[in-house]
Short mmCIF file of C-alpha atoms in Angstrom, two decimals:
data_model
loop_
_atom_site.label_atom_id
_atom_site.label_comp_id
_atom_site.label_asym_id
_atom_site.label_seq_id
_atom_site.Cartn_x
_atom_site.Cartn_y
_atom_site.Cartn_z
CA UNK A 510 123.12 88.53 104.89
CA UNK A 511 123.76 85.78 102.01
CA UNK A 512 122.15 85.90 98.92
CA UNK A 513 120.16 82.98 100.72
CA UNK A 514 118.81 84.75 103.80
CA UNK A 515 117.15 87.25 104.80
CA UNK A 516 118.41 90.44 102.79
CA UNK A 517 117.95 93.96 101.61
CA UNK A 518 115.61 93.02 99.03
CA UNK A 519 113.43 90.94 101.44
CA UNK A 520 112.88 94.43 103.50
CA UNK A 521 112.12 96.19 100.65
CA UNK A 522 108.78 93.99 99.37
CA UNK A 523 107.84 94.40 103.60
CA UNK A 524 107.86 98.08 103.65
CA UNK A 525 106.06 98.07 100.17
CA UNK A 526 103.76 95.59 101.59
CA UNK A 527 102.91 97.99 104.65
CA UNK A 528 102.93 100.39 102.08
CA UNK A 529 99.63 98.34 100.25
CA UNK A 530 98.39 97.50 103.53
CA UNK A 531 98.07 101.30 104.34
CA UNK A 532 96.93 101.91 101.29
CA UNK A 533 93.76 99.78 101.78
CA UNK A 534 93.05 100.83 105.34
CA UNK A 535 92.34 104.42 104.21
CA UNK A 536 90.90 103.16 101.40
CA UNK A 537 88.01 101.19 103.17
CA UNK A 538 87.81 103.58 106.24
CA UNK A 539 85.52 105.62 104.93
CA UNK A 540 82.96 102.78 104.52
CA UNK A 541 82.56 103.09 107.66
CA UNK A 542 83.06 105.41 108.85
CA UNK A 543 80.21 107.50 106.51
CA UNK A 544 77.30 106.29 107.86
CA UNK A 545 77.63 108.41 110.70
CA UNK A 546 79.38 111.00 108.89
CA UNK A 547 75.50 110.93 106.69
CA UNK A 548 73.87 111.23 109.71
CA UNK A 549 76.12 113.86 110.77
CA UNK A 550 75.80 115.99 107.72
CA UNK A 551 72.15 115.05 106.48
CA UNK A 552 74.01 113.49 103.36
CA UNK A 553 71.22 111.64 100.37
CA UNK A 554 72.30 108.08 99.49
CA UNK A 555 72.97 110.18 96.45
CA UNK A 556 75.75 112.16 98.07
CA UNK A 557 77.15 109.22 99.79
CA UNK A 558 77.78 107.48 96.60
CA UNK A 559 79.86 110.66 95.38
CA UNK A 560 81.59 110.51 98.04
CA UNK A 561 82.48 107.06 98.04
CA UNK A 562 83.02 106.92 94.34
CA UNK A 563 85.51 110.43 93.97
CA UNK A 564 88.76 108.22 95.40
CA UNK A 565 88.47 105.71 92.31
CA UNK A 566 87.95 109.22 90.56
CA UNK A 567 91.18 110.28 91.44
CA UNK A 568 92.71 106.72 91.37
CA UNK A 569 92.51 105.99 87.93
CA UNK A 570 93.52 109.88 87.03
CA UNK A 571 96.95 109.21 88.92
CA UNK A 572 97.30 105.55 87.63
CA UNK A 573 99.85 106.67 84.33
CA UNK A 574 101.52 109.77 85.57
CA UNK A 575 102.53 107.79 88.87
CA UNK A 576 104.27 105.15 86.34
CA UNK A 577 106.09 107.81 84.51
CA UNK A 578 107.26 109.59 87.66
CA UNK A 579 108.67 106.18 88.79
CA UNK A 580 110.24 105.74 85.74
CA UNK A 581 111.86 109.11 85.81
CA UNK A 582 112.61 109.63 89.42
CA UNK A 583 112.45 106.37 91.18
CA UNK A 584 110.54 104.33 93.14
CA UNK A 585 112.06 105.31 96.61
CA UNK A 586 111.16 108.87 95.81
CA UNK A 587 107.49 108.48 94.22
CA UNK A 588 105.85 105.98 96.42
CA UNK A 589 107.73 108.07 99.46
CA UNK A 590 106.16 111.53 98.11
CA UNK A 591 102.69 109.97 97.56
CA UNK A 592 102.84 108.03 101.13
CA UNK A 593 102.87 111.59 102.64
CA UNK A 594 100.17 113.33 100.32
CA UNK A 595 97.69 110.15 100.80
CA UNK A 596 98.12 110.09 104.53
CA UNK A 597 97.90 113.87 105.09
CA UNK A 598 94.87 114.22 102.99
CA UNK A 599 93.50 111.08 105.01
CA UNK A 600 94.32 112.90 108.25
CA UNK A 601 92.70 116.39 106.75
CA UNK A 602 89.46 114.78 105.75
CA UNK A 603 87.20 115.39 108.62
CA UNK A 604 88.29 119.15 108.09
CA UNK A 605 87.80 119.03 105.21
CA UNK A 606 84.06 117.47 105.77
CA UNK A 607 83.71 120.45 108.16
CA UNK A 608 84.61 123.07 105.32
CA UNK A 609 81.76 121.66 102.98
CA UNK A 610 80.78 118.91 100.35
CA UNK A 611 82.82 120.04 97.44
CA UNK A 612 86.15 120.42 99.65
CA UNK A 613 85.51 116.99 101.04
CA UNK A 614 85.36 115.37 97.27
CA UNK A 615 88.06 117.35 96.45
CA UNK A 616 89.80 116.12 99.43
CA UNK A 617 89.02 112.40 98.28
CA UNK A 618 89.95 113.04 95.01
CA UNK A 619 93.50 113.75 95.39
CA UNK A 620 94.09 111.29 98.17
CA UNK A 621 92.44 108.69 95.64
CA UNK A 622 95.82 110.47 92.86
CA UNK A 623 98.23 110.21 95.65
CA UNK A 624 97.76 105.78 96.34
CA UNK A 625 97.91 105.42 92.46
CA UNK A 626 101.56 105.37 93.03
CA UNK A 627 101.74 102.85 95.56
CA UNK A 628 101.90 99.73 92.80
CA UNK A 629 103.24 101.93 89.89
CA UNK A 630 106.04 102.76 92.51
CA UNK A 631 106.47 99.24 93.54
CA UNK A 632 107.29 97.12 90.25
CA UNK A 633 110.19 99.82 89.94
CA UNK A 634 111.91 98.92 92.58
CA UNK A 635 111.00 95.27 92.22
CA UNK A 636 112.86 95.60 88.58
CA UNK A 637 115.62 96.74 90.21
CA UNK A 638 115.89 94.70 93.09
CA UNK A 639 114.26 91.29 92.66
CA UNK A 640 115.56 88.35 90.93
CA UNK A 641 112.95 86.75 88.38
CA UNK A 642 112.55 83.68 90.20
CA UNK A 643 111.68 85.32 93.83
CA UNK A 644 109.32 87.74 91.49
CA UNK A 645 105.91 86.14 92.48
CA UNK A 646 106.46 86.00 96.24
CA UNK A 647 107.18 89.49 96.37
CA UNK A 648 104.50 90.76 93.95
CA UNK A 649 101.70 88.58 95.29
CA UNK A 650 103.20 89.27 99.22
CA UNK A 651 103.16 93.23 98.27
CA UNK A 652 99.32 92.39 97.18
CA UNK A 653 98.23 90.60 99.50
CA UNK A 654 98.63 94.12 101.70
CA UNK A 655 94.94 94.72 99.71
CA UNK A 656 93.08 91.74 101.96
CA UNK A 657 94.97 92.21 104.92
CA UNK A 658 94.06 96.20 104.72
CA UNK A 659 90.58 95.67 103.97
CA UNK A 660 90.20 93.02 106.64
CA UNK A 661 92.27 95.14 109.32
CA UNK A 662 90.88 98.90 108.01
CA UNK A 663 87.11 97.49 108.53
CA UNK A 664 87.78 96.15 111.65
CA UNK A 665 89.33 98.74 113.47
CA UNK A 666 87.56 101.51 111.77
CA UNK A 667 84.23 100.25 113.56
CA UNK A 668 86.06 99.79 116.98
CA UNK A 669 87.45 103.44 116.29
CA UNK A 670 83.64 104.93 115.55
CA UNK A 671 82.31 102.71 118.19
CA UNK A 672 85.38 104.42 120.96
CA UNK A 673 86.39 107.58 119.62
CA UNK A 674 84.17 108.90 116.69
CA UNK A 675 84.20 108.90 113.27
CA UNK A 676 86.70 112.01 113.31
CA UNK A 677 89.52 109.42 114.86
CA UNK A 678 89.58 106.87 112.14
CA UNK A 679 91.47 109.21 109.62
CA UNK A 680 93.74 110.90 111.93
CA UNK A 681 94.56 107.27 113.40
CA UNK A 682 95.15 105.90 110.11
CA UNK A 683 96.47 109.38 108.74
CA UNK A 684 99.10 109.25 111.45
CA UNK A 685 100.58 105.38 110.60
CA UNK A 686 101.02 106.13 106.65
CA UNK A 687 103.12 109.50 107.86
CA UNK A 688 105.07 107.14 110.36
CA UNK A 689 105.78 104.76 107.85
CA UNK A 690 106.70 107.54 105.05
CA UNK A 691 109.43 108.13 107.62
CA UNK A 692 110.76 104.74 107.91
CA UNK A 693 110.21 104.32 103.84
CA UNK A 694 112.64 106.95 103.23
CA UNK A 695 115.28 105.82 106.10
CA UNK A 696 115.76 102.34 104.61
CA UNK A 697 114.61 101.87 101.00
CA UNK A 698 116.97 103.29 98.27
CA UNK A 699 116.35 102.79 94.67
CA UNK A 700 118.93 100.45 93.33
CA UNK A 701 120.84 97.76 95.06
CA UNK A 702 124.13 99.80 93.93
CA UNK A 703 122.78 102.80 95.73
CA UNK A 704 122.39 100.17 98.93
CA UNK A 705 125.33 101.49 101.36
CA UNK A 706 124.60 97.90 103.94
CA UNK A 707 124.11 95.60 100.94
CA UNK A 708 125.90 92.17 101.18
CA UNK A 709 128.63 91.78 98.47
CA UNK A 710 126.67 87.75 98.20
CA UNK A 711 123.29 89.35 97.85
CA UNK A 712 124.07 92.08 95.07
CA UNK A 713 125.98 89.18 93.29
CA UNK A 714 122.48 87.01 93.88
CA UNK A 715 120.01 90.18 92.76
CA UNK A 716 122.40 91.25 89.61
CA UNK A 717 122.20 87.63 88.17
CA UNK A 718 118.24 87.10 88.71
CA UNK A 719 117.83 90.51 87.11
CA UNK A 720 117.82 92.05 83.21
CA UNK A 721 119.62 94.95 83.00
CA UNK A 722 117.43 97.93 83.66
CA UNK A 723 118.72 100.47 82.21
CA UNK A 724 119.49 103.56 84.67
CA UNK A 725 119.62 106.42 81.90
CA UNK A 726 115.59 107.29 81.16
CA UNK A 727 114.65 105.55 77.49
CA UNK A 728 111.01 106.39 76.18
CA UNK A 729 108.37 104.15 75.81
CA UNK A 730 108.05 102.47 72.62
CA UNK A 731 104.27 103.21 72.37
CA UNK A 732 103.62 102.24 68.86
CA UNK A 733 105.24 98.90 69.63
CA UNK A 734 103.55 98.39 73.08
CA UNK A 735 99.86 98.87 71.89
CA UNK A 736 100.33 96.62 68.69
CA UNK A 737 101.74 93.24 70.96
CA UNK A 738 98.66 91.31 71.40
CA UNK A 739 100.38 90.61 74.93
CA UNK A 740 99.94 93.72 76.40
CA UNK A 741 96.24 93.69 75.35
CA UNK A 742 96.25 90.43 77.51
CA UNK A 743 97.77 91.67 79.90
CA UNK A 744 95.05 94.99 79.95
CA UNK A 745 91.91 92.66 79.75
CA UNK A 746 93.16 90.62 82.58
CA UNK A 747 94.16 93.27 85.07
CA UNK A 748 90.18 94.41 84.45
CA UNK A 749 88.87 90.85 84.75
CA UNK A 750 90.97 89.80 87.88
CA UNK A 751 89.59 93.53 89.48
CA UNK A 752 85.85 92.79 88.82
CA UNK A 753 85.23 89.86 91.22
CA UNK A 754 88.02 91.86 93.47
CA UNK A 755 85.87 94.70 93.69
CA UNK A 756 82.64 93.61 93.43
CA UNK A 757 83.07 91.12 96.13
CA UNK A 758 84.32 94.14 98.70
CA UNK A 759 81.65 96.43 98.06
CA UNK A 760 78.65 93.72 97.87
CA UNK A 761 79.87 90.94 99.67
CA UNK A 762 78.73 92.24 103.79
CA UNK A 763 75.19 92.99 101.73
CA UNK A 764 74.94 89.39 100.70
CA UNK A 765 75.48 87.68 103.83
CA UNK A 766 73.22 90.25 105.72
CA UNK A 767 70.03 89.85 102.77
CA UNK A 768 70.71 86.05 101.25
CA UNK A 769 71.55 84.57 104.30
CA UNK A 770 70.32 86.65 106.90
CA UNK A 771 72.99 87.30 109.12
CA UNK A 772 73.00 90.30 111.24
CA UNK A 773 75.28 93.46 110.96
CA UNK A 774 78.12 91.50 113.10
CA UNK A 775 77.90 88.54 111.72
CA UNK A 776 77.65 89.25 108.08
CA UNK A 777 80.69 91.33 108.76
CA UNK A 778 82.78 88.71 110.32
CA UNK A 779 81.82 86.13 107.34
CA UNK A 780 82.95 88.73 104.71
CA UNK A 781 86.24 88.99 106.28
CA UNK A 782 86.95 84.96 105.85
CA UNK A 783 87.64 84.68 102.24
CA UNK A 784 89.97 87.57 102.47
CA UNK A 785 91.83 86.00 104.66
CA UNK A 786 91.71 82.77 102.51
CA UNK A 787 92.90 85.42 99.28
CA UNK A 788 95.91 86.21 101.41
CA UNK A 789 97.07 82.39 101.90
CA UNK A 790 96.40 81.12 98.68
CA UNK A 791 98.20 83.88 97.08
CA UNK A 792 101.17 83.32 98.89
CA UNK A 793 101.25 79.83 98.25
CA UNK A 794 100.70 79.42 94.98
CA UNK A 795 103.51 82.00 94.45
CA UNK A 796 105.89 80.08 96.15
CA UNK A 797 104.94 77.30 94.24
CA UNK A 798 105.37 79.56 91.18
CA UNK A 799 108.74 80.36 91.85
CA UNK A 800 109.41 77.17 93.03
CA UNK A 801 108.60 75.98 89.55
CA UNK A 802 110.55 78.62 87.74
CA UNK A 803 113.81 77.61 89.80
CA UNK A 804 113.36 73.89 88.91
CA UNK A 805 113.38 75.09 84.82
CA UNK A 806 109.82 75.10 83.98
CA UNK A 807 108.90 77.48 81.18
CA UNK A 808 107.68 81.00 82.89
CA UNK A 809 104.71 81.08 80.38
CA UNK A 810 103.47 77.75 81.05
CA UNK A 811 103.54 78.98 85.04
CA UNK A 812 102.03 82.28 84.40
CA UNK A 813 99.01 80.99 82.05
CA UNK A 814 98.69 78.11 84.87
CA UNK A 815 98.29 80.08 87.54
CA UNK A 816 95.98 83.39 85.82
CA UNK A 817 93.83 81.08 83.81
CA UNK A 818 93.63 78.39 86.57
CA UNK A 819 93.12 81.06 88.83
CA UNK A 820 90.29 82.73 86.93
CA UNK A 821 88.33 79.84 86.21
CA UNK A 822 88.38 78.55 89.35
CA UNK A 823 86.76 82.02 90.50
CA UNK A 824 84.68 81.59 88.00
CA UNK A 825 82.89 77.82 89.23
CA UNK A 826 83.05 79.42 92.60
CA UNK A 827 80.54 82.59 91.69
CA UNK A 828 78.75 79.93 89.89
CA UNK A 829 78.41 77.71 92.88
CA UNK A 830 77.55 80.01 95.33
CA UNK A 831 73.92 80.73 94.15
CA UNK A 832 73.30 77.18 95.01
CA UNK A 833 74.53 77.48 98.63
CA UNK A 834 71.98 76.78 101.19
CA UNK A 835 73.44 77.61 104.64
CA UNK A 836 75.76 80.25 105.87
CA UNK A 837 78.25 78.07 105.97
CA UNK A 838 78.49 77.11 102.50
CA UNK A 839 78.32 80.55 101.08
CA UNK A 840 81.30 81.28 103.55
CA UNK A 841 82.80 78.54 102.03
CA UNK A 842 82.48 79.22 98.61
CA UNK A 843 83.04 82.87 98.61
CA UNK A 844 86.40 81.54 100.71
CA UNK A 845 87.35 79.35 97.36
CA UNK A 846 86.34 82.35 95.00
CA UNK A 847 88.41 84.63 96.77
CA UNK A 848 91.30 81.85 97.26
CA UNK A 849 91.13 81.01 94.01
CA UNK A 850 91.58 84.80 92.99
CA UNK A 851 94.86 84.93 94.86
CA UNK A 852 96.13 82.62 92.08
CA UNK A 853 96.47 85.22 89.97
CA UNK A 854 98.84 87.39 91.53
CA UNK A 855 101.47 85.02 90.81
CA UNK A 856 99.65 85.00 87.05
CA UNK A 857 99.04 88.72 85.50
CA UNK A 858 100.56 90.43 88.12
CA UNK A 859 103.98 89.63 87.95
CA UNK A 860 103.69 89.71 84.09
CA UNK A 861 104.43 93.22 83.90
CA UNK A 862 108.09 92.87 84.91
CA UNK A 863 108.37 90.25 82.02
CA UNK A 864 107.00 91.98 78.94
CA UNK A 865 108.25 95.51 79.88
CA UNK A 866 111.29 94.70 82.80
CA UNK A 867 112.67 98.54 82.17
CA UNK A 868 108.88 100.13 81.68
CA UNK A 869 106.81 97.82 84.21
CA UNK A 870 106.29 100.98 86.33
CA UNK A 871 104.55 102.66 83.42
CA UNK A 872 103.01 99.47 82.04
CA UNK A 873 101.31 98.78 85.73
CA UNK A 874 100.34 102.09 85.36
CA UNK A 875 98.12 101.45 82.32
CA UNK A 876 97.09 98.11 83.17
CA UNK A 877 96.14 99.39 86.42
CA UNK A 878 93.81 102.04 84.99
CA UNK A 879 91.53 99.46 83.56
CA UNK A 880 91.61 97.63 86.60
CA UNK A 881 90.47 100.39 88.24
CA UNK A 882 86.98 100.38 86.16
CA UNK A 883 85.42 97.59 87.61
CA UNK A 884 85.48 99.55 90.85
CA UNK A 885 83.20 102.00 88.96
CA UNK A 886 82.10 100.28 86.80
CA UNK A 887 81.39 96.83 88.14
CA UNK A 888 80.25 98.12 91.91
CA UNK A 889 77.55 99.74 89.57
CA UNK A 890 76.19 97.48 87.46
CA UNK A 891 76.18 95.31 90.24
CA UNK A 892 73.52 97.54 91.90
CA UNK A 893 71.51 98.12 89.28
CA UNK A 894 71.34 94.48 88.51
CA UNK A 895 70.22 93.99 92.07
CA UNK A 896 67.73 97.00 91.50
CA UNK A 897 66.08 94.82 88.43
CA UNK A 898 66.27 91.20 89.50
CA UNK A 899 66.30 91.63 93.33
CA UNK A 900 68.75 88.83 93.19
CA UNK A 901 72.20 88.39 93.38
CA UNK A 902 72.14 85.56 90.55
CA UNK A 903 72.82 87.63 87.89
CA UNK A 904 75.60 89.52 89.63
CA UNK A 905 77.72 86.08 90.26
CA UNK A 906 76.81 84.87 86.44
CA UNK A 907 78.33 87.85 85.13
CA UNK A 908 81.15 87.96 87.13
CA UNK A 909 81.89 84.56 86.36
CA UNK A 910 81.54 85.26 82.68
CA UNK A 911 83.91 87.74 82.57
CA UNK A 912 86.48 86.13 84.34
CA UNK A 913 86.22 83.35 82.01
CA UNK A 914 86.24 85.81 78.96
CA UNK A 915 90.01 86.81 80.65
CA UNK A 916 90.92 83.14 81.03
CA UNK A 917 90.64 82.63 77.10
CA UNK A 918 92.36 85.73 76.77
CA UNK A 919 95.18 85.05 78.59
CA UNK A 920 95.69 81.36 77.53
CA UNK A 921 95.65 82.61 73.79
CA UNK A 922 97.52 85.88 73.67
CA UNK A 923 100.06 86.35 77.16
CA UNK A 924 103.68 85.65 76.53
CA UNK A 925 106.75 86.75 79.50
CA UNK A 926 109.54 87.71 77.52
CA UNK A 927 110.01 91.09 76.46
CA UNK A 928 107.90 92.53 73.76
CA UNK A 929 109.24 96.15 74.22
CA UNK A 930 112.96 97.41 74.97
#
């Protein structure tokens, strides 16, 4: 194909899209899929959370060594190898269940180690393969896997339980991630030089959109890394963007069903909507991204546009939806919160390539380990919040405090050129 079609590159941000998208449907299986897996086993609310929690335990564990394993063996290789391990020990679980509580959180634990790599993994390849001004499409289209998954994973995990038992939801999904491990290692390859169908037009097109990444390993300039107010940026936003992210998919179904009484089905279907609007919006304001970065804008002004613009509107949108009054409007608003969140995938998210082009596998690494917290973190205070006010008032304030906080940060202290070789 010519650099302006459909190429090489283009297939590579699909499979690591399917590779997200996988990703999130074992991640959110188990939400499922536990309530009558605690009926099954007699398991407290107490053991259910540890159960739930041990993935982000393991997670955030594999967040950095996935980076460097990237960085020293390739993307192709590392997202491959951890495909396999996070779909077997998806497809082991109910065994694993069966053989007792500790095996099971073991189980969880290193499945949670093994989808670390998945965006570590990704930015590697995208360094290597796609031109800066196509960078936002294909980091916000590899995202965008997370709301698709989560929408797709909840949905067929119930028809699944419903049909077959909860036993079938993780060999089902087990099964695709070991199909598509196959078809990861049959067509991706780590560099376009490596590519033995590449175009002669589109390595021409992907060699002059890209800085030279270095193929021989070159350590990470630490010292360097953790005094550049940027990367700081870069750490608080990754965290700030995650809290409404996760909050939102653990609390969300709970807020329809108690604030504005929907039933299970119902509440269900309205949580999926803003997801959905989270997947459009953050492909369309990444084309627009690009789009501006091809016509000569400055990449910081469209990065700081998009994350802070992003953020705050989040932010009005938390704050709006304790004064909705129907169904409708809180569907609404938690559709513009969400939306609005997509924003910054073509903000923070590509930054990573820009600030550290031959370490963004590491760097996501990091960055990604404080975005994990909020899923701990956040999901928790959340509930206790709820505990103490018996109102979800104070969760949305907060939450749109802190994205705020990240807004400020961002406008001040981002850049996207290098700081570090």
């Amino acid at each position: 194909m010519s650099a302006n079609g459909l190429g090489k590159r283009h297939g590579l941000v699909f499979l690591c899209f399917l590779a997200a998208f996988v990703c999130y449907i074992d991640r959110v299986n188990i939400s499922i899929a536990i309530i009558p897996m605690a009926e099954h086993f007699g398991w407290s609310a107490t053991e259910k959370g540890f159960v739930l929690s041990s993935f982000f335990i393991g997670y955030m564990l594999g967040q950095i060594p996935s980076g460097w394993m990237a960085n020293r063996y390739g993307g192709r290789w590392t997202l491959g190898a951890a495909l396999l391990i996070w779909s077997a020990f998806t497809a082991i679980t109910p065994m694993a269940a069966m053989a007792g509580f500790t095996a099971l959180i073991l189980s969880r634990i290193v499945m949670g180690m093994g989808e670390a790599a998945t965006f570590p993994a990704s930015y590697n390849l995208f360094a290597k393969w796609i031109p800066k001004q196509e960078r936002s499409r294909a980091v916000a289209f590899t995202l965008s896997g997370i709301p698709i998954g989560t929408v797709i994973g909840l949905g067929l995990s119930g028809a699944l339980v419903a049909q077959f038992g909860w036993p079938s939801v993780f060999y089902v999904f087990g099964a695709a991630g070991i199909v598509l491990a196959v078809f990861w290692f049959w067509l991706i390859h780590d560099s376009p030089a490596q590519h033995p169908r590449i175009s002669r037009d589109e390595r021409g097109h992907i060699a002059a959109g890209v800085l030279a990444v270095a193929q021989e390993r070159t350590p990470l300039p630490v010292g360097r890394l953790l005094r550049a107010p940027a990367f700081w940026a870069l750490v608080v936003n990754h965290f700030c963007s995650n809290w409404i992210l996760y909050v939102l998919l653990s609390w969300m179904p709970s807020y329809f069903r108690e604030v504005q009484q929907l039933n299970i089905a119902k509440a269900g279907f309205a949580a999926a909507a803003p997801w959905l609007s989270m997947f459009v919006m953050a492909n369309l304001s990444a084309w627009i991204a690009d789009e501006m970065i091809r016509r000569g804008i400055s990449v910081s002004f469209v990065r700081k546009l998009m994350q802070a613009g992003g953020l705050l509107g989040a932010s009005a949108f938390m704050l709006l939806i304790n004064q909705a009054q129907t169904p409708t409007q809180a569907i609404l608003i938690m559709c513009g919160a969400l939306g609005a969140l997509g924003l910054t995938w073509a903000g923070y998210a590509p930054n990573h390539l820009e600030i550290a082009p031959k370490h963004a596998d590491i760097l996501m690494g990091v960055t990604n380990t404080a975005g994990t917290l909020p899923g701990i973190i956040g999901v928790a205070v959340a509930g206790w919040m709820l505990d103490t006010t018996g109102s979800y008032v104070s969760v949305f304030l907060l939450a749109a405090g802190i994205t705020s906080v990240g807004a400020l940060v961002w406008i001040v202290f981002s850049k996207s050129t290098p700081i570090i070789d």
